[in-house]
CSV table of C-alpha atoms in Angstrom, one decimal:
chain,number,residue,atom,x,y,z
C,1000,MET,CA,-11.8,25.5,5.2
C,1001,ARG,CA,-14.2,22.8,4.1
C,1002,GLU,CA,-13.0,19.2,3.9
C,1003,ALA,CA,-13.3,19.1,0.1
C,1004,GLU,CA,-10.8,22.0,-0.1
C,1005,LEU,CA,-8.1,20.1,1.7
C,1006,SER,CA,-5.3,19.0,-0.6
C,1007,PHE,CA,-3.9,15.5,-0.7
C,1008,ASP,CA,-0.2,14.9,-0.7
C,1009,ALA,CA,0.5,11.3,-1.7
C,1010,SER,CA,4.1,11.7,-0.5
C,1011,ALA,CA,3.4,12.9,3.0
C,1012,TYR,CA,3.1,9.5,4.8
C,1013,GLY,CA,6.5,8.3,3.7
C,1014,ARG,CA,8.1,11.6,4.4
C,1015,TYR,CA,7.3,11.0,8.1
C,1016,VAL,CA,7.7,7.3,8.5
C,1017,ALA,CA,10.2,5.9,5.9
C,1018,ASP,CA,13.1,5.9,8.3
C,1019,VAL,CA,11.2,3.8,11.0
C,1020,TYR,CA,8.7,1.9,8.8
C,1021,ASP,CA,10.5,-1.4,8.6
C,1022,GLU,CA,11.4,-1.4,12.3
C,1023,THR,CA,7.8,-0.4,13.3
C,1024,TYR,CA,6.2,-3.3,11.4
C,1025,ALA,CA,9.0,-5.9,11.9
C,1026,TYR,CA,6.8,-7.9,14.2
C,1027,LEU,CA,4.4,-8.5,11.3
C,1028,THR,CA,5.6,-11.5,9.2
C,1029,PRO,CA,4.3,-11.4,5.7
C,1030,ASP,CA,4.7,-15.1,5.0
C,1031,ARG,CA,1.0,-16.2,5.0
C,1032,ALA,CA,-0.1,-13.1,3.1
C,1033,VAL,CA,2.6,-13.8,0.5
C,1034,ASP,CA,1.5,-17.4,0.2
C,1035,VAL,CA,-2.0,-16.3,-0.6
C,1036,LEU,CA,-1.0,-13.5,-3.0
C,1037,ALA,CA,1.4,-15.8,-4.9
C,1038,GLU,CA,-1.4,-18.3,-5.3
C,1039,LEU,CA,-3.9,-15.6,-6.5
C,1040,ALA,CA,-1.3,-14.2,-9.0
C,1041,ASP,CA,-0.9,-17.8,-10.4
C,1042,GLY,CA,2.5,-17.0,-11.8
C,1043,GLY,CA,1.4,-13.7,-13.4
C,1044,PRO,CA,2.8,-10.2,-12.8
C,1045,VAL,CA,1.8,-8.3,-9.7
C,1046,CYS,CA,1.3,-4.5,-9.3
C,1047,LYS,CA,1.4,-3.2,-5.7
C,1048,PHE,CA,-0.3,0.1,-5.0
C,1049,GLY,CA,1.6,1.8,-2.1
C,1050,ILE,CA,4.6,-0.5,-2.5
C,1051,GLY,CA,6.4,1.2,0.3
C,1052,THR,CA,9.7,-0.4,1.3
C,1053,GLY,CA,8.7,-3.7,-0.2
C,1054,ARG,CA,7.4,-5.7,2.8
C,1055,LEU,CA,5.1,-7.8,0.5
C,1056,ALA,CA,6.7,-7.0,-2.9
C,1057,LEU,CA,10.2,-8.3,-2.2
C,1058,PRO,CA,9.1,-11.8,-0.9
C,1059,LEU,CA,6.9,-12.0,-4.1
C,1060,VAL,CA,10.0,-11.3,-6.2
C,1061,GLU,CA,11.9,-13.9,-4.3
C,1062,ARG,CA,9.2,-16.4,-5.4
C,1063,GLY,CA,9.9,-15.6,-9.0
C,1064,LEU,CA,7.0,-13.3,-9.7
C,1065,THR,CA,7.4,-10.0,-11.6
C,1066,VAL,CA,6.4,-7.1,-9.4
C,1067,ALA,CA,5.8,-3.5,-10.2
C,1068,GLY,CA,4.5,-0.8,-8.0
C,1069,ILE,CA,3.3,2.7,-7.4
C,1070,GLU,CA,4.4,4.7,-4.4
C,1071,GLY,CA,3.7,8.3,-3.4
C,1072,SER,CA,6.8,8.7,-1.3
C,1073,PRO,CA,10.3,8.9,-2.8
C,1074,GLU,CA,11.7,8.2,0.7
C,1075,MET,CA,9.8,4.9,0.8
C,1076,VAL,CA,11.1,4.0,-2.7
C,1077,ALA,CA,14.6,4.8,-1.5
C,1078,GLY,CA,14.1,2.3,1.3
C,1079,LEU,CA,12.9,-0.3,-1.2
C,1080,ARG,CA,15.9,0.3,-3.5
C,1081,SER,CA,18.3,-0.1,-0.6
C,1082,LYS,CA,17.3,-3.8,-0.1
C,1083,ALA,CA,18.4,-6.8,-2.0
C,1084,GLY,CA,16.1,-7.3,-5.0
C,1085,GLY,CA,14.7,-3.7,-4.8
C,1086,ASP,CA,16.3,-2.8,-8.0
C,1087,ARG,CA,14.3,-5.6,-9.8
C,1088,ILE,CA,11.0,-3.8,-9.2
C,1089,ASP,CA,9.7,-1.2,-11.6
C,1090,VAL,CA,8.3,1.6,-9.4
C,1091,ALA,CA,6.4,4.8,-10.5
C,1092,VAL,CA,6.4,7.6,-8.0
C,1093,GLY,CA,3.0,9.1,-7.8
C,1094,ASP,CA,-0.5,9.0,-6.5
C,1095,PHE,CA,-2.0,5.5,-7.1
C,1096,THR,CA,-5.4,7.0,-7.9
C,1097,HIS,CA,-4.1,7.8,-11.4
C,1098,THR,CA,-0.4,7.0,-11.8
C,1099,ARG,CA,0.3,4.1,-14.1
C,1100,VAL,CA,3.1,1.5,-14.5
C,1101,PRO,CA,3.4,-0.3,-17.9
C,1102,GLY,CA,1.8,-3.6,-18.4
C,1103,GLU,CA,-1.2,-5.7,-17.5
C,1104,PHE,CA,-1.2,-7.6,-14.3
C,1105,ALA,CA,-2.7,-10.8,-12.9
C,1106,LEU,CA,-3.0,-9.2,-9.5
C,1107,VAL,CA,-3.2,-5.6,-8.3
C,1108,LEU,CA,-2.7,-5.3,-4.6
C,1109,LEU,CA,-3.7,-2.5,-2.2
C,1110,ALA,CA,-2.7,-3.8,1.2
C,1111,PHE,CA,-2.3,-2.9,4.9
C,1112,ASN,CA,-5.2,-0.4,5.1
C,1113,THR,CA,-3.6,1.8,2.4
C,1114,VAL,CA,-7.1,2.4,1.0
C,1115,PHE,CA,-7.7,4.6,4.0
C,1116,ALA,CA,-4.7,6.8,3.2
C,1117,LEU,CA,-6.9,8.3,0.4
C,1118,PRO,CA,-8.6,11.4,1.5
C,1119,ASP,CA,-12.2,10.6,0.5
C,1120,GLN,CA,-14.6,8.2,-1.3
C,1121,ALA,CA,-14.0,9.9,-4.7
C,1122,ALA,CA,-10.2,9.1,-4.4
C,1123,GLN,CA,-11.0,5.6,-3.4
C,1124,VAL,CA,-13.2,5.2,-6.5
C,1125,ALA,CA,-10.4,6.6,-8.7
C,1126,CYS,CA,-8.0,4.1,-7.1
C,1127,PHE,CA,-10.3,1.2,-7.9
C,1128,ARG,CA,-10.6,2.5,-11.5
C,1129,ASN,CA,-6.8,2.7,-11.8
C,1130,ALA,CA,-6.5,-0.8,-10.5
C,1131,ALA,CA,-9.0,-2.0,-13.1
C,1132,ALA,CA,-7.0,-0.3,-15.8
C,1133,HIS,CA,-3.9,-2.2,-14.7
C,1134,LEU,CA,-5.6,-5.6,-14.7
C,1135,ARG,CA,-5.4,-8.1,-17.5
C,1136,PRO,CA,-8.6,-9.9,-18.4
C,1137,GLY,CA,-9.4,-12.3,-15.5
C,1138,GLY,CA,-7.0,-10.5,-13.2
C,1139,ARG,CA,-7.7,-9.9,-9.5
C,1140,PHE,CA,-7.8,-6.8,-7.3
C,1141,VAL,CA,-7.1,-7.5,-3.7
C,1142,VAL,CA,-7.8,-4.9,-1.0
C,1143,GLU,CA,-6.7,-5.7,2.5
C,1144,ALA,CA,-8.3,-3.4,5.1
C,1145,TRP,CA,-9.8,-3.4,8.6
C,1146,VAL,CA,-13.5,-2.5,8.9
C,1147,PRO,CA,-13.6,0.9,10.5
C,1148,ASP,CA,-15.7,1.6,13.6
C,1149,PRO,CA,-17.6,4.8,12.9
C,1150,ALA,CA,-17.9,5.3,16.7
C,1151,ALA,CA,-14.1,5.6,16.9
C,1152,PHE,CA,-14.2,8.9,14.9
C,1153,ARG,CA,-14.9,12.1,16.8
C,1154,ASN,CA,-15.1,15.5,15.2
C,1155,GLY,CA,-13.5,14.3,11.9
C,1156,SER,CA,-10.5,12.6,13.5
C,1157,ALA,CA,-9.4,9.5,15.2
C,1158,LEU,CA,-6.3,8.3,17.0
C,1159,ARG,CA,-5.4,4.6,16.9
C,1160,PRO,CA,-2.1,3.3,18.3
C,1161,VAL,CA,-0.4,0.9,15.8
C,1162,ARG,CA,2.1,-0.4,18.4
C,1163,VAL,CA,2.8,0.4,22.0
C,1164,ALA,CA,5.8,-1.0,23.7
C,1165,GLU,CA,7.8,-0.3,26.9
C,1166,ASP,CA,10.1,2.1,25.1
C,1167,SER,CA,8.1,3.3,22.1
C,1168,ALA,CA,4.7,4.1,20.7
């Protein structure tokens, strides 16, 4: 099967990690990122692509911003909904390359390397187009991502530990 024939399931990631996501990334405090994002939003509404369990969205809501999101995984949305303030966020379940939430936004956010969850460059371009469609005039699209090392990829795959501890990986 050629790579172009592989199907993309936007819900797959959350299906496997939703129950451990918050615990896995608990060591990452979002405070500084939320400071910068709130400043960039300048009081306007925020749309988070790949909203997940709300690691960035909930602190933005706590600061008084209106937040909406798109998430491929119903399990991740359930995690968001189980938290205080999670019911105040409009979330559309679907692929953020084309799924829309109502409104125009001061800030669209694609954080935490989520751009690399997309299967190929065409999907990344579609995601950027969808972000542009969500932005109001003068709005900002923020993409947070590491710079990949092409040498780390062998035979079409790579393995990169996210966190290794004495009792878990």
